[in-house]
Short mmCIF file of C-alpha atoms in Angstrom, two decimals:
data_model
loop_
_atom_site.label_atom_id
_atom_site.label_comp_id
_atom_site.label_asym_id
_atom_site.label_seq_id
_atom_site.Cartn_x
_atom_site.Cartn_y
_atom_site.Cartn_z
CA UNK A 1047 -8.90 5.69 15.70
CA UNK A 1048 -6.29 6.66 18.24
CA UNK A 1049 -5.63 10.27 19.18
CA UNK A 1050 -2.49 10.13 21.28
CA UNK A 1051 0.08 12.67 20.19
CA UNK A 1052 3.21 10.61 19.61
CA UNK A 1053 4.76 13.21 17.31
CA UNK A 1054 5.68 16.83 17.82
CA UNK A 1055 5.67 19.67 15.26
CA UNK A 1056 8.78 21.83 15.60
CA UNK A 1057 7.32 24.78 13.69
CA UNK A 1058 3.91 26.31 13.15
CA UNK A 1059 2.49 27.93 10.04
CA UNK A 1060 -0.86 28.58 8.36
CA UNK A 1061 -3.31 25.70 8.71
CA UNK A 1062 -6.26 24.52 6.67
CA UNK A 1063 -9.27 22.36 7.49
CA UNK A 1064 -9.68 18.87 6.12
CA UNK A 1065 -11.87 15.96 7.18
CA UNK A 1066 -10.56 12.55 8.20
CA UNK A 1067 -13.13 9.75 8.44
CA UNK A 1068 -15.82 12.39 9.01
CA UNK A 1069 -14.06 14.41 11.73
CA UNK A 1070 -12.44 17.79 11.20
CA UNK A 1071 -8.64 18.10 11.32
CA UNK A 1072 -6.58 21.26 11.06
CA UNK A 1073 -3.32 20.55 9.19
CA UNK A 1074 -0.39 22.74 8.05
CA UNK A 1075 -1.12 24.01 4.53
CA UNK A 1076 1.10 22.50 1.85
CA UNK A 1077 2.70 20.04 4.25
CA UNK A 1078 3.17 16.35 3.60
CA UNK A 1079 -0.21 14.75 4.27
CA UNK A 1080 1.11 11.60 5.99
CA UNK A 1081 3.39 13.62 8.28
CA UNK A 1082 0.60 16.08 9.08
CA UNK A 1083 -1.85 13.30 9.92
CA UNK A 1084 0.72 11.61 12.20
CA UNK A 1085 1.39 14.91 13.96
CA UNK A 1086 -2.38 15.42 14.35
CA UNK A 1087 -2.57 12.12 16.22
CA UNK A 1088 -3.96 9.81 13.53
CA UNK A 1089 -2.63 6.40 14.59
CA UNK A 1090 -4.23 4.11 12.01
CA UNK A 1091 -4.42 5.03 8.32
CA UNK A 1092 -5.89 1.81 6.95
CA UNK A 1093 -6.57 -1.84 7.67
CA UNK A 1094 -5.05 -4.61 5.59
CA UNK A 1095 -7.32 -6.50 3.18
CA UNK A 1096 -6.06 -9.90 4.40
CA UNK A 1097 -6.31 -9.82 8.22
CA UNK A 1098 -7.75 -6.32 8.80
CA UNK A 1099 -4.60 -5.47 10.75
CA UNK A 1100 -4.12 -1.72 11.41
CA UNK A 1101 -1.38 0.09 9.49
CA UNK A 1102 0.25 3.51 9.46
CA UNK A 1103 3.07 5.09 7.43
CA UNK A 1104 6.24 2.97 7.35
CA UNK A 1105 8.63 4.34 4.70
CA UNK A 1106 7.47 7.97 4.07
CA UNK A 1107 8.98 7.79 0.56
CA UNK A 1108 6.28 6.24 -1.57
CA UNK A 1109 7.52 2.66 -1.58
CA UNK A 1110 5.63 0.68 1.12
CA UNK A 1111 1.99 1.68 0.43
CA UNK A 1112 1.06 1.34 4.12
CA UNK A 1113 -0.16 4.96 4.21
CA UNK A 1114 -2.83 4.41 1.53
CA UNK A 1115 -5.88 6.58 2.15
CA UNK A 1116 -8.84 7.69 0.06
CA UNK A 1117 -8.60 11.37 -0.86
CA UNK A 1118 -11.69 12.85 -2.52
CA UNK A 1119 -12.61 9.39 -3.72
CA UNK A 1120 -9.20 8.30 -5.07
CA UNK A 1121 -6.92 5.89 -3.19
CA UNK A 1122 -3.47 7.48 -2.90
CA UNK A 1123 -0.28 7.30 -0.87
CA UNK A 1124 -0.64 9.96 1.84
CA UNK A 1125 3.15 10.41 1.98
CA UNK A 1126 3.19 11.55 -1.67
CA UNK A 1127 0.44 14.17 -1.31
CA UNK A 1128 0.47 17.74 -0.02
CA UNK A 1129 -2.25 19.11 2.26
CA UNK A 1130 -4.82 21.39 0.59
CA UNK A 1131 -7.91 23.11 2.00
CA UNK A 1132 -11.04 20.99 2.15
CA UNK A 1133 -9.55 17.56 1.40
CA UNK A 1134 -11.95 14.76 2.27
CA UNK A 1135 -9.81 11.88 3.53
CA UNK A 1136 -10.88 8.47 4.75
CA UNK A 1137 -9.62 4.94 5.22
CA UNK A 1138 -9.54 3.25 1.81
CA UNK A 1139 -12.79 1.40 1.19
CA UNK A 1140 -11.67 -1.02 -1.48
CA UNK A 1141 -9.28 -3.81 -0.66
CA UNK A 1142 -5.73 -2.47 -0.45
CA UNK A 1143 -4.42 -5.42 -2.45
CA UNK A 1144 -6.56 -4.46 -5.43
CA UNK A 1145 -5.01 -1.06 -5.86
CA UNK A 1146 -2.20 -2.27 -8.04
CA UNK A 1147 -2.67 -5.96 -8.42
CA UNK A 1148 -0.85 -7.74 -11.19
CA UNK B 340 20.83 16.67 -10.28
CA UNK B 341 24.61 16.78 -10.75
CA UNK B 342 24.29 14.74 -13.93
CA UNK B 343 21.60 17.04 -15.31
CA UNK B 344 23.73 20.11 -14.72
CA UNK B 345 26.74 18.47 -16.36
CA UNK B 346 24.64 17.28 -19.31
CA UNK B 347 23.15 20.69 -19.85
CA UNK B 348 26.61 22.27 -19.85
CA UNK B 349 27.77 19.78 -22.46
CA UNK B 350 24.85 20.75 -24.72
CA UNK B 351 22.56 17.78 -24.19
CA UNK B 352 18.83 18.33 -23.94
CA UNK B 353 17.76 17.13 -20.51
CA UNK B 354 14.47 16.30 -18.81
CA UNK B 355 14.36 15.29 -15.15
CA UNK B 356 11.34 13.26 -14.11
CA UNK B 357 11.17 13.56 -10.32
CA UNK B 358 8.60 11.66 -8.28
CA UNK B 359 8.85 14.16 -5.43
CA UNK B 360 7.05 17.52 -5.58
CA UNK B 361 10.32 19.38 -4.93
CA UNK B 362 13.95 18.75 -5.88
CA UNK B 363 16.36 17.07 -3.49
CA UNK B 364 15.63 13.34 -3.64
CA UNK B 365 15.61 11.57 -0.28
CA UNK B 366 18.97 12.83 1.04
CA UNK B 367 18.32 16.51 0.33
CA UNK B 368 14.53 16.19 0.67
CA UNK B 369 12.86 19.63 0.49
CA UNK B 370 16.20 21.36 1.11
CA UNK B 371 14.98 24.56 -0.56
CA UNK B 372 12.08 24.80 1.87
CA UNK B 373 13.85 24.05 5.16
CA UNK B 374 13.44 26.69 7.87
CA UNK B 375 16.50 28.49 9.32
CA UNK B 376 15.75 27.02 12.75
CA UNK B 377 15.79 23.46 11.45
CA UNK B 378 18.92 23.75 9.27
CA UNK B 379 21.37 23.39 12.20
CA UNK B 380 19.51 20.27 13.39
CA UNK B 381 19.94 18.62 10.01
CA UNK B 382 23.55 19.76 9.51
CA UNK B 383 25.62 21.07 6.62
CA UNK B 384 25.75 17.72 4.82
CA UNK B 385 22.03 18.28 4.26
CA UNK B 386 21.95 22.01 3.49
CA UNK B 387 24.83 21.45 1.04
CA UNK B 388 22.14 20.00 -1.25
CA UNK B 389 21.07 23.56 -2.15
CA UNK B 390 24.15 23.69 -4.38
CA UNK B 391 22.55 20.94 -6.48
CA UNK B 392 18.96 22.19 -6.49
CA UNK B 393 20.18 25.62 -7.60
CA UNK B 394 22.07 24.08 -10.51
CA UNK B 395 18.75 22.78 -11.88
CA UNK B 396 17.59 26.32 -12.59
CA UNK B 397 20.03 26.75 -15.46
CA UNK B 398 18.68 26.75 -18.98
CA UNK B 399 18.53 23.54 -20.94
CA UNK B 400 17.05 21.47 -18.12
CA UNK B 401 13.38 20.67 -18.14
CA UNK B 402 12.42 19.75 -14.59
CA UNK B 403 9.19 17.82 -14.04
CA UNK B 404 8.40 17.56 -10.31
CA UNK B 405 5.63 15.37 -8.93
CA UNK B 406 5.91 13.10 -11.96
CA UNK B 407 5.55 9.40 -11.25
CA UNK B 408 7.09 7.06 -13.84
CA UNK B 409 5.10 3.84 -14.19
CA UNK B 410 6.51 2.32 -17.38
CA UNK B 411 9.63 2.51 -19.51
CA UNK B 412 9.27 0.92 -22.93
CA UNK B 413 11.83 0.02 -25.59
CA UNK B 414 13.94 2.74 -27.22
CA UNK B 415 12.74 4.66 -24.72
CA UNK B 416 9.17 5.71 -24.26
CA UNK B 417 8.68 6.77 -20.65
CA UNK B 418 5.15 6.93 -19.26
CA UNK B 419 4.38 8.92 -16.19
CA UNK B 420 1.59 10.60 -14.30
CA UNK B 421 1.71 14.25 -13.34
CA UNK B 422 -1.09 16.30 -11.80
CA UNK B 423 -3.65 13.58 -12.39
CA UNK B 424 -2.85 13.14 -16.09
CA UNK B 425 -0.91 10.44 -17.87
CA UNK B 426 1.90 11.64 -20.12
CA UNK B 427 4.77 10.22 -22.10
CA UNK B 428 8.15 11.31 -23.27
CA UNK B 429 10.62 9.94 -25.79
CA UNK B 430 14.31 9.77 -24.89
CA UNK B 431 17.46 8.54 -26.63
CA UNK B 432 19.10 7.64 -23.35
CA UNK B 433 18.01 7.18 -19.77
CA UNK B 434 19.92 7.79 -16.56
CA UNK B 435 18.18 6.03 -13.69
CA UNK B 436 18.79 7.80 -10.39
CA UNK B 437 16.24 5.91 -8.34
CA UNK B 438 18.40 5.64 -5.24
CA UNK B 439 17.97 3.31 -2.33
CA UNK B 440 15.33 1.72 -0.14
CA UNK B 441 15.69 0.71 3.47
CA UNK B 442 16.76 -2.92 3.66
CA UNK B 443 13.63 -4.80 4.76
CA UNK B 444 13.89 -5.58 8.50
CA UNK B 445 11.25 -8.20 9.23
CA UNK B 446 11.22 -8.79 12.99
CA UNK B 447 8.19 -9.74 15.12
CA UNK B 448 5.82 -6.76 15.30
CA UNK B 449 7.38 -4.73 12.44
CA UNK B 450 4.01 -4.22 10.74
CA UNK B 451 2.44 -2.47 13.77
CA UNK B 452 1.46 1.20 13.51
CA UNK B 453 4.22 3.25 15.10
CA UNK B 454 6.98 1.15 13.53
CA UNK B 455 8.76 3.01 10.76
CA UNK B 456 12.08 2.97 8.95
CA UNK B 457 14.81 5.25 10.28
CA UNK B 458 14.77 6.89 6.86
CA UNK B 459 11.08 7.68 7.39
CA UNK B 460 11.96 9.33 10.70
CA UNK B 461 14.53 11.44 8.93
CA UNK B 462 12.15 12.40 6.14
CA UNK B 463 9.60 13.52 8.76
CA UNK B 464 12.22 15.82 10.23
CA UNK B 465 13.63 17.13 6.93
CA UNK B 466 10.40 17.67 5.09
CA UNK B 467 7.89 18.42 7.84
CA UNK B 468 9.72 19.29 11.05
CA UNK B 469 7.89 16.44 12.75
CA UNK B 470 9.72 14.43 15.45
CA UNK B 471 8.78 11.41 17.57
CA UNK B 472 8.42 12.15 21.29
CA UNK B 473 9.19 8.70 22.68
CA UNK B 474 11.08 6.55 20.20
CA UNK B 475 13.58 3.72 20.12
CA UNK B 476 16.08 3.21 17.29
CA UNK B 477 16.73 -0.42 16.36
CA UNK B 478 19.34 -1.96 14.06
CA UNK B 479 22.79 -0.94 12.88
CA UNK B 480 24.65 1.47 10.64
CA UNK B 481 25.75 5.07 10.23
CA UNK B 482 22.25 6.34 9.37
CA UNK B 483 21.07 5.23 12.82
CA UNK B 484 23.68 7.51 14.43
CA UNK B 485 22.86 10.37 12.09
CA UNK B 486 19.16 10.32 12.93
CA UNK B 487 19.91 9.89 16.65
CA UNK B 488 22.22 12.93 16.59
CA UNK B 489 19.59 14.95 14.70
CA UNK B 490 16.93 13.94 17.24
CA UNK B 491 19.24 15.02 20.06
CA UNK B 492 19.71 18.41 18.36
CA UNK B 493 15.93 18.73 17.89
CA UNK B 494 15.48 18.29 21.65
CA UNK B 495 13.75 14.91 21.36
CA UNK B 496 16.50 12.31 21.87
CA UNK B 497 15.51 8.66 21.43
CA UNK B 498 14.72 6.71 24.60
CA UNK B 499 17.33 4.13 23.61
CA UNK B 500 19.36 2.70 20.73
CA UNK B 501 19.15 -1.07 20.38
CA UNK B 502 22.06 -1.99 18.12
CA UNK B 503 22.64 -5.33 16.46
CA UNK B 504 26.30 -5.09 15.47
CA UNK B 505 28.79 -6.90 17.72
CA UNK B 506 32.36 -6.37 18.86
CA UNK B 507 33.52 -9.12 16.52
CA UNK B 508 31.98 -7.21 13.57
CA UNK B 509 34.14 -4.26 14.54
CA UNK B 510 37.14 -6.57 14.85
CA UNK B 511 36.61 -7.85 11.31
CA UNK B 512 36.11 -4.30 10.09
CA UNK B 513 39.57 -3.35 11.33
CA UNK B 514 40.99 -5.32 8.36
CA UNK B 515 39.56 -2.51 6.24
CA UNK B 516 40.91 0.27 8.39
CA UNK B 517 43.28 1.37 5.59
CA UNK B 518 40.31 2.23 3.40
CA UNK B 519 38.60 3.83 6.35
CA UNK B 520 41.58 6.14 6.80
CA UNK B 521 41.34 7.20 3.16
CA UNK B 522 37.69 7.95 3.88
CA UNK B 523 38.61 9.59 7.18
CA UNK B 524 36.08 12.39 6.79
CA UNK B 525 33.25 9.89 7.17
CA UNK B 526 34.86 8.24 10.18
CA UNK B 527 35.35 11.64 11.86
CA UNK B 528 31.71 12.53 11.24
CA UNK B 529 30.67 9.20 12.75
CA UNK B 530 32.74 9.78 15.89
CA UNK B 531 31.29 13.27 16.26
CA UNK B 532 27.74 11.93 16.03
CA UNK B 533 28.52 9.22 18.59
CA UNK B 534 29.90 11.88 20.93
CA UNK B 535 26.66 13.87 20.62
CA UNK B 536 24.60 10.75 21.39
CA UNK B 537 26.77 9.88 24.40
CA UNK B 538 26.62 13.44 25.72
CA UNK B 539 22.81 13.31 25.59
CA UNK B 540 22.99 10.11 27.69
CA UNK B 541 21.05 8.02 25.20
CA UNK B 542 21.45 4.39 26.38
CA UNK B 543 23.02 2.14 23.73
CA UNK B 544 22.60 -1.64 23.77
CA UNK B 545 25.12 -3.03 21.25
CA UNK B 546 25.08 -6.68 20.26
CA UNK B 547 21.35 -7.00 21.04
CA UNK B 548 19.53 -10.11 19.81
CA UNK B 549 16.03 -11.67 19.79
CA UNK B 550 14.50 -8.27 19.08
CA UNK B 551 10.70 -8.05 18.93
CA UNK B 552 8.15 -5.23 19.00
CA UNK B 553 5.20 -5.57 21.38
CA UNK B 554 1.75 -4.10 20.92
CA UNK B 555 -1.78 -4.93 19.76
CA UNK B 556 -2.96 -1.97 17.68
CA UNK B 557 0.28 0.02 17.94
CA UNK B 558 3.88 -0.38 19.06
CA UNK B 559 4.17 -0.25 22.87
CA UNK B 560 7.64 -1.58 23.64
CA UNK B 561 10.72 -3.30 22.23
CA UNK B 562 11.98 -6.50 23.85
CA UNK B 563 15.44 -7.94 23.28
CA UNK B 564 18.31 -9.83 24.87
CA UNK B 565 21.36 -7.84 25.90
CA UNK B 566 24.35 -9.44 27.63
CA UNK B 567 22.31 -12.58 28.31
CA UNK B 568 19.43 -10.73 29.98
CA UNK B 569 15.96 -10.07 28.65
CA UNK B 570 15.14 -6.36 28.42
CA UNK B 571 12.02 -4.36 27.64
CA UNK B 572 11.88 -0.68 26.73
CA UNK B 573 8.58 1.22 26.49
CA UNK B 574 8.09 3.52 23.50
CA UNK B 575 5.47 4.86 21.06
CA UNK B 576 7.57 4.85 17.93
CA UNK B 577 10.20 2.38 16.69
CA UNK B 578 12.62 3.35 13.92
CA UNK B 579 14.20 0.36 12.15
CA UNK B 580 17.37 0.39 10.08
CA UNK B 581 20.03 -2.11 9.09
CA UNK B 582 21.36 -0.62 5.93
CA UNK B 583 19.93 0.50 2.62
CA UNK B 584 19.78 -1.38 -0.68
CA UNK B 585 19.39 -0.29 -4.32
CA UNK B 586 15.79 0.39 -5.35
CA UNK B 587 15.53 -2.23 -8.09
CA UNK B 588 12.07 -1.56 -9.54
CA UNK B 589 12.94 0.50 -12.65
CA UNK B 590 16.15 -1.37 -13.51
CA UNK B 591 14.48 -4.78 -13.03
CA UNK B 592 11.52 -3.73 -15.18
CA UNK B 593 13.99 -2.97 -18.00
CA UNK B 594 15.42 -6.52 -17.64
CA UNK B 595 18.88 -5.21 -16.78
CA UNK B 596 21.09 -8.00 -15.36
CA UNK B 597 21.66 -7.92 -11.61
CA UNK B 598 24.27 -9.82 -9.60
CA UNK B 599 24.48 -10.63 -5.90
CA UNK B 600 26.96 -8.45 -4.02
CA UNK B 601 28.01 -10.30 -0.86
CA UNK B 602 29.67 -7.28 0.78
CA UNK B 603 26.48 -5.21 0.45
CA UNK B 604 24.17 -8.22 0.95
CA UNK B 605 21.99 -7.17 -1.97
CA UNK B 606 21.61 -7.45 -5.71
CA UNK B 607 23.25 -4.71 -7.75
CA UNK B 608 22.76 -3.98 -11.46
CA UNK B 609 25.56 -5.05 -13.81
CA UNK B 610 27.19 -1.86 -15.12
CA UNK B 611 30.31 -0.84 -17.01
CA UNK B 612 32.78 1.79 -15.79
CA UNK B 613 30.46 4.58 -17.06
CA UNK B 614 27.40 3.21 -15.30
CA UNK B 615 25.92 1.84 -18.52
CA UNK B 616 23.84 -1.31 -18.10
CA UNK B 617 23.59 -4.29 -20.46
CA UNK B 618 20.51 -2.61 -21.95
CA UNK B 619 22.31 -0.16 -24.26
CA UNK B 620 21.43 3.45 -23.57
CA UNK B 621 20.29 2.87 -19.98
CA UNK B 622 22.68 4.20 -17.36
CA UNK B 623 22.35 4.00 -13.57
CA UNK B 624 24.04 6.36 -11.11
CA UNK B 625 23.89 6.67 -7.35
CA UNK B 626 22.69 4.23 -4.72
CA UNK B 627 20.51 2.47 -7.29
CA UNK B 628 23.77 1.16 -8.76
CA UNK B 629 25.10 -0.07 -5.40
CA UNK B 630 25.27 1.84 -2.13
CA UNK B 631 27.88 4.61 -2.11
CA UNK B 632 26.15 7.66 -0.69
CA UNK B 633 25.05 11.04 -2.02
CA UNK B 634 28.48 12.46 -2.86
CA UNK B 635 29.51 9.35 -4.78
CA UNK B 636 26.22 9.60 -6.67
CA UNK B 637 27.23 13.03 -8.00
CA UNK B 638 30.52 11.71 -9.42
CA UNK B 639 28.85 8.62 -10.90
CA UNK B 640 26.14 10.76 -12.49
CA UNK B 641 28.71 13.04 -14.10
CA UNK B 642 30.70 10.06 -15.40
CA UNK B 643 27.57 8.63 -17.05
CA UNK B 644 26.89 11.98 -18.70
CA UNK B 645 30.43 12.16 -20.11
CA UNK B 646 29.85 8.84 -21.84
CA UNK B 647 26.43 9.97 -23.09
CA UNK B 648 27.96 13.18 -24.45
CA UNK B 649 30.68 11.20 -26.22
CA UNK B 650 28.07 8.85 -27.73
CA UNK B 651 26.17 11.92 -28.91
CA UNK B 652 29.31 13.34 -30.56
CA UNK B 653 29.36 16.34 -28.23
CA UNK B 654 32.62 15.26 -26.61
CA UNK B 655 35.72 13.57 -28.03
CA UNK B 656 36.94 10.35 -26.42
CA UNK B 657 40.06 12.18 -25.33
CA UNK B 658 38.10 15.00 -23.64
CA UNK B 659 35.77 12.49 -22.05
CA UNK B 660 38.68 10.67 -20.40
CA UNK B 661 40.35 13.92 -19.42
CA UNK B 662 37.21 15.08 -17.62
CA UNK B 663 36.60 11.65 -16.14
CA UNK B 664 39.96 11.27 -14.39
CA UNK B 665 39.36 13.71 -11.50
CA UNK B 666 35.80 12.39 -11.09
CA UNK B 667 37.11 8.83 -10.74
CA UNK B 668 39.67 9.93 -8.14
CA UNK B 669 36.96 11.69 -6.12
CA UNK B 670 34.65 8.69 -6.46
CA UNK B 671 37.41 6.42 -5.14
CA UNK B 672 37.84 8.64 -2.09
CA UNK B 673 34.08 8.69 -1.48
CA UNK B 674 33.87 4.90 -1.61
CA UNK B 675 37.03 4.23 0.44
CA UNK B 676 35.25 3.88 3.79
CA UNK B 677 32.50 1.57 2.46
CA UNK B 678 34.23 -1.82 3.13
CA UNK B 679 34.90 -0.71 6.73
CA UNK B 680 31.30 0.43 7.25
CA UNK B 681 29.75 -2.61 5.54
CA UNK B 682 31.79 -4.94 7.79
CA UNK B 683 31.41 -2.99 11.03
CA UNK B 684 27.62 -2.60 10.60
CA UNK B 685 26.35 -5.77 8.91
CA UNK B 686 22.62 -6.47 8.56
CA UNK B 687 20.84 -7.99 11.59
CA UNK B 688 21.07 -11.72 10.75
CA UNK B 689 17.76 -12.64 12.43
CA UNK B 690 16.00 -10.20 10.06
CA UNK B 691 17.63 -11.67 6.92
CA UNK B 692 16.12 -15.11 7.47
CA UNK B 693 13.42 -14.51 10.12
CA UNK B 694 11.61 -17.00 12.39
CA UNK B 695 8.71 -18.91 10.85
CA UNK B 696 6.04 -16.78 12.54
CA UNK B 697 7.39 -13.42 11.36
CA UNK B 698 5.47 -11.67 8.58
CA UNK B 699 7.85 -11.01 5.70
CA UNK B 700 5.44 -9.70 3.03
CA UNK B 701 3.73 -6.67 4.59
CA UNK B 702 1.13 -6.31 1.83
CA UNK B 703 -0.19 -9.86 1.59
CA UNK B 704 0.84 -10.83 5.14
CA UNK B 705 2.87 -13.90 4.25
CA UNK B 706 5.17 -15.37 6.93
CA UNK B 707 8.72 -16.70 6.67
CA UNK B 708 7.35 -20.15 7.60
CA UNK B 709 5.01 -20.10 4.60
CA UNK B 710 7.92 -19.32 2.24
CA UNK B 711 9.95 -22.20 3.77
CA UNK B 712 6.88 -24.41 3.27
CA UNK B 713 6.76 -23.51 -0.44
CA UNK B 714 10.47 -24.34 -0.69
CA UNK B 715 9.66 -27.82 0.66
CA UNK B 716 7.01 -28.14 -2.06
CA UNK B 717 9.74 -27.51 -4.61
CA UNK B 718 9.68 -23.73 -5.15
CA UNK B 719 13.16 -22.65 -6.23
CA UNK B 720 12.58 -18.98 -7.01
CA UNK B 721 10.59 -15.97 -5.78
CA UNK B 722 8.27 -15.92 -8.80
CA UNK B 723 7.05 -19.40 -7.89
CA UNK B 724 6.39 -18.53 -4.24
CA UNK B 725 4.58 -15.43 -5.50
CA UNK B 726 2.21 -17.65 -7.47
CA UNK B 727 1.81 -20.06 -4.54
CA UNK B 728 1.33 -17.60 -1.69
CA UNK B 729 1.02 -14.06 -3.08
CA UNK B 730 4.20 -12.77 -1.41
CA UNK B 731 5.31 -9.82 -3.53
CA UNK B 732 1.96 -9.45 -5.26
CA UNK B 733 0.58 -6.58 -3.17
CA UNK B 734 0.79 -2.86 -3.84
CA UNK B 735 4.49 -2.53 -2.84
CA UNK B 736 5.36 -5.09 -5.53
CA UNK B 737 7.98 -6.83 -3.44
CA UNK B 738 9.96 -3.74 -2.51
CA UNK B 739 9.89 -4.78 1.18
CA UNK B 740 9.93 -8.58 0.87
CA UNK B 741 11.96 -9.35 -2.26
CA UNK B 742 15.38 -9.72 -0.65
CA UNK B 743 13.90 -11.68 2.28
CA UNK B 744 12.14 -14.15 0.00
CA UNK B 745 15.35 -14.65 -2.01
CA UNK B 746 17.33 -15.20 1.22
CA UNK B 747 14.78 -17.67 2.64
CA UNK B 748 14.62 -19.69 -0.58
CA UNK B 749 18.40 -19.64 -1.07
CA UNK B 750 18.82 -20.89 2.51
CA UNK B 751 16.12 -23.58 2.26
CA UNK B 752 17.26 -24.87 -1.14
CA UNK B 753 20.99 -24.49 -0.44
CA UNK B 754 21.41 -22.32 -3.51
CA UNK B 755 23.14 -18.98 -3.99
CA UNK B 756 21.10 -15.77 -4.20
CA UNK B 757 22.10 -15.53 -7.89
CA UNK B 758 20.74 -19.03 -8.56
CA UNK B 759 17.59 -18.23 -6.59
CA UNK B 760 16.96 -14.94 -8.41
CA UNK B 761 14.51 -12.14 -7.71
CA UNK B 762 10.97 -11.10 -8.59
CA UNK B 763 10.25 -10.32 -12.23
CA UNK B 764 9.20 -6.67 -12.02
CA UNK B 765 6.64 -5.47 -14.53
CA UNK B 766 4.94 -2.19 -15.34
CA UNK B 767 3.07 -0.38 -13.95
CA UNK B 768 5.81 0.39 -11.43
CA UNK B 769 3.36 2.60 -9.55
CA UNK B 770 -0.45 2.54 -9.53
CA UNK B 771 -2.07 4.50 -12.32
CA UNK B 772 -5.81 5.17 -12.45
CA UNK B 773 -8.02 4.74 -15.51
CA UNK B 774 -8.84 8.44 -15.24
CA UNK B 775 -5.14 9.32 -15.49
CA UNK B 776 -4.80 7.02 -18.50
CA UNK B 777 -7.88 8.54 -20.14
CA UNK B 778 -6.39 12.00 -19.69
CA UNK B 779 -3.13 10.77 -21.24
CA UNK B 780 -1.33 13.36 -23.26
CA UNK B 781 -0.73 12.12 -26.82
CA UNK B 782 2.03 14.59 -27.40
CA UNK B 783 5.43 12.96 -27.39
CA UNK B 784 8.23 15.27 -26.41
CA UNK B 785 11.80 14.73 -27.43
CA UNK B 786 14.67 14.65 -25.06
CA UNK B 787 18.19 13.36 -25.04
CA UNK B 788 18.12 12.04 -21.51
#
């Protein structure tokens, strides 16, 4: 995991604690989870099931599925979720391709 | 939003199923929540969206935010997930307002962390007030200038703009200058944004080619050829954009006919003058019907509602046409600058039919060369290559490879995009968990829209 701050937050507000892959992160309450994780310096959200290549958010509008993470045990698109206190977030454990295979 | 307000006024019962947690779609994303300090960065074209979100608060509109539609069945049963529970709703008519997606821009390195769409960059700014510190914008089109101008205003201008349109594109576009003059407001806005970018001394490399993104675990630099010389620009974040295309998932899943539109270089659904598709009762308004922008979407949405109200005997044919006339005039003005813009800022050709080594399906990591290989084996359409090599079978369901696969196969087989076709899109349109299905609400609500 990379922790270089490539993004800047223009405003500050109340923050809540969550965990990301076992480490504590403090993120703006109610903010978009993918945006908050990027601003906190999370560089890699998941690895692809095929080549294990690293991925991070690409579209920010719920269409590319590159921001898939596991939140409290359920694989979800981080860009479609709002930050709440105590979220337990990790890289998705199951193969990304199996999330919605048809 | 405009359609819902109009429908409610005409006495129709309306439910809006919105995937986002707050009203505004992508253009006016989170407009009700934006801070006073950020509003001037985003501009009045953005804050104008409050007019629409406010109109949703009138009676007669049921607004369901954070509701993800994953299936639309015949005569219309719509299934969606909201707050971890499956639910369904019955409707007599449907107006799809699913908008646009960024046109896929497969270039070497586009799957690296740190590479995003320009639209994603804008959403970060609108919704979260998050900006990239050291970014490069790559591609072509008005949205690229808009986000660059907004980044300048936010105090984090891009390191450079690497633009793919050429002088000859602009030359060809001048044939459409008449239309551009009718749409002069858009041209003036464009010139103003360009002035802001120039004033901030953002270097622009127009007519760039051979663009690639370097990096192992993340984007580090963009390389390209400009005026015959190889260039390299260091950056952390790359924003890609070469136009937007209709989001086809819902309309394709309903088996609505789509035709290739050469000017927009994309498929568009076949619609009548009211936005009704060849599946009776299903209307499409906005960029999902063909790219026209947010203002045009309002007019198109209202026109669809007039037809729905007439079908529901709430409006006479005469009144319908009377109300439609000014909307059509306004729509014409809104669309007047499109031919100029489409010609002046065409897609980056190298990203329409990429080099063999370039990944075109992000989910299953299939390359352009593999698709060409399947064409040699006799694959004529995208559904065959999907079976052969899994392109389009991953979680995004072809949203970011569909047009590329069609273009590659059309090129290899010397067929038109219409002959080549597109993926067959099936439900579920979005992932749905067994838990959400188990918690499915049996209650079927009634709604006119």
